[in-house]
Amino acid sequence: MARGNTHDEARRRSAQGRGRSFMARGPYTEAHELVLQALTRVQREHHGEAAHLEEVAGASGLPPDETSELLHDLVTVHGLATELAGSDNPEMGPRFEVKPRI
């Protein structure tokens, strides 16, 4: 019986993980705004040039993996940022820039 409980627990954790992943692609949250503000700030410091993922993560205070998910949402779901192809510094991750708000 203990083995079944372990299996059920693993399945529940897996489902929770999928739920978080799905929820991250849902509504615009405070975390999205935090990352968008960080991207805007870093891009301004670069005189309008795109910002690397690692720089945005550092400016937002969030871990790079969470920042990456939120940036992905800002690009694909909310249309507020653009991910640029290629990178001049691959160790720092992809580059992003804010789309102008009209």
XYZ file of N, CA and C in Angstrom:
306
model
N 0.820 -1.186 0.000
C 0.000 0.000 0.000
C 0.867 1.255 0.000
N 1.988 1.235 0.701
C 2.868 2.392 0.736
C 3.389 2.710 -0.648
N 3.645 1.654 -1.432
C 4.138 1.873 -2.780
C 3.111 2.617 -3.629
N 1.841 2.257 -3.480
C 0.784 2.948 -4.213
C 0.715 4.417 -3.825
N 0.883 4.698 -2.543
C 0.860 6.086 -2.081
C 2.010 6.874 -2.687
N 3.181 6.250 -2.788
C 4.332 6.915 -3.380
C 4.055 7.231 -4.843
N 3.458 6.264 -5.547
C 3.135 6.462 -6.961
C 2.097 7.580 -7.113
N 1.069 7.570 -6.246
C 0.039 8.609 -6.303
C 0.637 9.989 -6.017
N 1.550 10.041 -5.053
C 2.202 11.307 -4.707
C 3.007 11.826 -5.889
N 3.742 10.947 -6.558
C 4.534 11.355 -7.725
C 3.625 11.858 -8.843
N 2.522 11.164 -9.041
C 1.581 11.583 -10.088
C 0.984 12.954 -9.753
N 0.647 13.161 -8.477
C 0.075 14.439 -8.054
C 1.085 15.571 -8.248
N 2.356 15.325 -7.877
C 3.392 16.348 -8.075
C 3.581 16.662 -9.547
N 3.521 15.624 -10.384
C 3.663 15.835 -11.819
C 2.515 16.690 -12.345
N 1.312 16.407 -11.899
C 0.147 17.185 -12.326
C 0.254 18.626 -11.840
N 0.755 18.817 -10.612
C 0.933 20.173 -10.100
C 1.939 20.932 -10.948
N 3.001 20.267 -11.346
C 4.006 20.892 -12.195
C 3.420 21.308 -13.528
N 2.610 20.429 -14.120
C 1.958 20.769 -15.389
C 1.017 21.932 -15.191
N 0.324 21.966 -14.054
C -0.585 23.070 -13.771
C 0.149 24.384 -13.676
N 1.295 24.384 -13.015
C 2.091 25.612 -12.921
C 2.551 26.037 -14.303
N 2.981 25.078 -15.098
C 3.445 25.394 -16.440
C 2.311 26.011 -17.253
N 1.114 25.437 -17.151
C -0.030 25.962 -17.883
C -0.410 27.331 -17.348
N -0.425 27.480 -16.025
C -0.812 28.745 -15.425
C 0.151 29.855 -15.803
N 1.411 29.524 -15.995
C 2.385 30.542 -16.360
C 2.032 31.167 -17.705
N 1.273 30.459 -18.502
C 0.887 30.965 -19.800
C -0.522 31.554 -19.790
N -1.016 31.830 -18.618
C -2.350 32.370 -18.455
C -2.340 33.879 -18.376
N -3.068 34.434 -17.421
C -3.220 35.885 -17.315
C -1.919 36.609 -16.981
N -1.920 37.885 -17.282
C -0.794 38.748 -16.974
C -0.751 38.941 -15.464
N 0.388 38.637 -14.857
C 0.514 38.668 -13.404
C 1.502 39.752 -12.960
N 1.603 39.914 -11.649
C 2.588 40.844 -11.092
C 4.003 40.410 -11.463
N 4.234 39.097 -11.537
C 5.560 38.596 -11.916
C 5.884 38.981 -13.355
N 4.881 38.933 -14.242
C 5.099 39.371 -15.628
C 5.489 40.846 -15.648
N 4.785 41.652 -14.869
C 5.076 43.090 -14.819
C 6.475 43.337 -14.277
N 6.875 42.578 -13.258
C 8.209 42.706 -12.691
C 9.281 42.445 -13.746
N 9.098 41.395 -14.526
C 10.068 41.047 -15.565
C 10.028 42.070 -16.698
N 8.843 42.532 -17.071
C 8.741 43.551 -18.121
C 9.435 44.838 -17.686
N 9.251 45.235 -16.440
C 9.918 46.439 -15.925
C 11.433 46.249 -15.916
N 11.882 45.050 -15.514
C 13.322 44.761 -15.504
C 13.881 44.805 -16.922
N 13.176 44.220 -17.873
C 13.611 44.245 -19.273
C 13.695 45.684 -19.769
N 12.694 46.473 -19.462
C 12.681 47.881 -19.875
C 13.871 48.636 -19.287
N 14.135 48.400 -18.007
C 15.241 49.077 -17.317
C 16.598 48.694 -17.921
N 16.812 47.396 -18.135
C 18.089 46.935 -18.703
C 18.253 47.443 -20.129
N 17.183 47.406 -20.893
C 17.252 47.890 -22.268
C 17.569 49.389 -22.293
N 16.999 50.138 -21.377
C 17.289 51.576 -21.290
C 18.763 51.797 -20.936
N 19.294 50.971 -20.013
C 20.715 51.060 -19.647
C 21.621 50.749 -20.836
N 21.122 49.952 -21.769
C 21.878 49.586 -22.975
C 21.582 50.546 -24.130
N 20.979 51.688 -23.826
C 20.658 52.705 -24.836
C 19.788 52.132 -25.944
N 18.797 51.324 -25.550
C 17.830 50.787 -26.498
C 18.179 49.426 -27.070
N 19.377 48.942 -26.810
C 19.765 47.619 -27.318
C 19.088 46.521 -26.494
N 18.917 45.365 -27.101
C 18.272 44.229 -26.448
C 19.046 43.780 -25.211
N 18.337 43.118 -24.301
C 18.922 42.641 -23.041
C 18.962 41.121 -23.038
N 20.020 40.572 -22.462
C 20.149 39.124 -22.329
C 19.284 38.612 -21.175
N 18.884 37.372 -21.278
C 18.087 36.721 -20.244
C 18.718 36.870 -18.863
N 20.011 36.599 -18.756
C 20.692 36.674 -17.458
C 20.623 38.079 -16.865
N 20.709 39.092 -17.704
C 20.630 40.473 -17.223
C 19.235 40.789 -16.701
N 18.225 40.322 -17.420
C 16.843 40.563 -17.004
C 16.558 39.822 -15.701
N 17.045 38.595 -15.590
C 16.862 37.820 -14.364
C 17.500 38.554 -13.184
N 18.708 39.053 -13.377
C 19.386 39.780 -12.308
C 18.640 41.036 -11.912
N 18.132 41.756 -12.890
C 17.412 43.002 -12.612
C 16.055 42.744 -11.962
N 15.450 41.598 -12.268
C 14.136 41.289 -11.698
C 14.242 40.650 -10.322
N 15.414 40.060 -10.032
C 15.580 39.352 -8.767
C 14.984 37.961 -8.777
N 14.574 37.496 -9.951
C 13.995 36.155 -10.084
C 15.026 35.198 -10.661
N 14.874 33.903 -10.408
C 15.795 32.929 -10.987
C 15.690 32.929 -12.520
N 16.778 32.623 -13.211
C 16.759 32.630 -14.683
C 15.684 31.735 -15.297
N 15.418 30.560 -14.714
C 14.412 29.682 -15.314
C 13.012 30.289 -15.214
N 12.684 30.915 -14.095
C 11.388 31.571 -13.948
C 11.305 32.800 -14.853
N 12.390 33.562 -14.924
C 12.434 34.732 -15.806
C 12.239 34.312 -17.250
N 12.862 33.208 -17.641
C 12.732 32.704 -19.008
C 11.281 32.372 -19.334
N 10.585 31.697 -18.414
C 9.171 31.366 -18.637
C 8.327 32.627 -18.759
N 8.580 33.588 -17.899
C 7.807 34.828 -17.934
C 8.096 35.633 -19.199
N 9.358 35.667 -19.629
C 9.701 36.334 -20.888
C 9.021 35.637 -22.059
N 9.004 34.316 -22.019
C 8.320 33.561 -23.072
C 6.851 33.995 -23.156
N 6.192 34.111 -21.999
C 4.811 34.573 -21.973
C 4.679 35.985 -22.529
N 5.607 36.869 -22.139
C 5.546 38.253 -22.615
C 5.685 38.324 -24.128
N 6.424 37.384 -24.708
C 6.607 37.344 -26.158
C 5.411 36.690 -26.835
N 5.068 35.463 -26.415
C 4.095 34.658 -27.164
C 2.643 34.869 -26.774
N 2.386 35.167 -25.509
C 1.001 35.301 -25.047
C 0.561 36.758 -25.032
N 1.394 37.610 -24.468
C 0.987 38.990 -24.236
C 1.467 39.963 -25.312
N 2.416 39.546 -26.146
C 2.882 40.384 -27.248
C 3.552 41.673 -26.821
N 4.193 41.672 -25.650
C 4.809 42.891 -25.133
C 6.313 42.939 -25.336
N 6.913 41.824 -25.739
C 8.360 41.769 -25.932
C 8.653 40.908 -27.157
N 9.883 41.021 -27.622
C 10.348 40.246 -28.769
C 11.612 39.510 -28.378
N 11.709 38.246 -28.778
C 12.953 37.496 -28.593
C 13.720 37.569 -29.897
N 14.963 38.009 -29.821
C 15.780 38.159 -31.008
C 16.511 36.862 -31.328
N 16.668 36.592 -32.603
C 17.391 35.394 -33.035
C 18.884 35.593 -32.809
N 19.541 34.532 -32.357
C 20.989 34.599 -32.162
C 21.357 35.416 -30.942
N 22.596 35.297 -30.561
C 23.078 36.047 -29.403
C 24.569 36.284 -29.570
N 25.009 37.477 -29.213
C 26.430 37.769 -29.289
C 27.179 37.171 -28.100
N 26.435 36.728 -27.074
C 27.037 36.132 -25.893
C 26.148 34.978 -25.429
N 26.296 33.787 -26.047
C 25.396 32.665 -25.759
C 25.340 32.255 -24.286
N 26.405 32.484 -23.517
C 26.395 32.111 -22.104
C 25.351 32.891 -21.319
N 24.957 34.052 -21.823
C 24.002 34.892 -21.112
C 22.568 34.653 -21.564
N 22.392 33.700 -22.460
C 21.046 33.362 -22.910
C 20.579 34.251 -24.044
N 19.333 34.013 -24.461
C 18.777 34.791 -25.579
C 18.619 36.262 -25.220
N 18.431 37.067 -26.254
C 18.234 38.508 -26.064
C 16.772 38.858 -26.293
N 16.310 39.836 -25.530
C 14.916 40.276 -25.612
C 14.876 41.794 -25.672
N 13.789 42.294 -26.258
C 13.550 43.731 -26.234
C 12.067 43.984 -26.076
N 11.745 45.121 -25.502
C 10.359 45.516 -25.270
C 9.791 46.026 -26.578
N 8.560 45.619 -26.862
C 7.839 46.197 -27.992
C 7.294 47.536 -27.525
N 7.317 48.531 -28.399
C 6.779 49.838 -27.990
C 5.303 49.731 -27.626
N 4.931 50.362 -26.516
C 3.519 50.416 -26.118
C 2.898 51.637 -26.773
N 1.882 51.375 -27.547
C 1.228 52.496 -28.269
C -0.054 52.868 -27.569
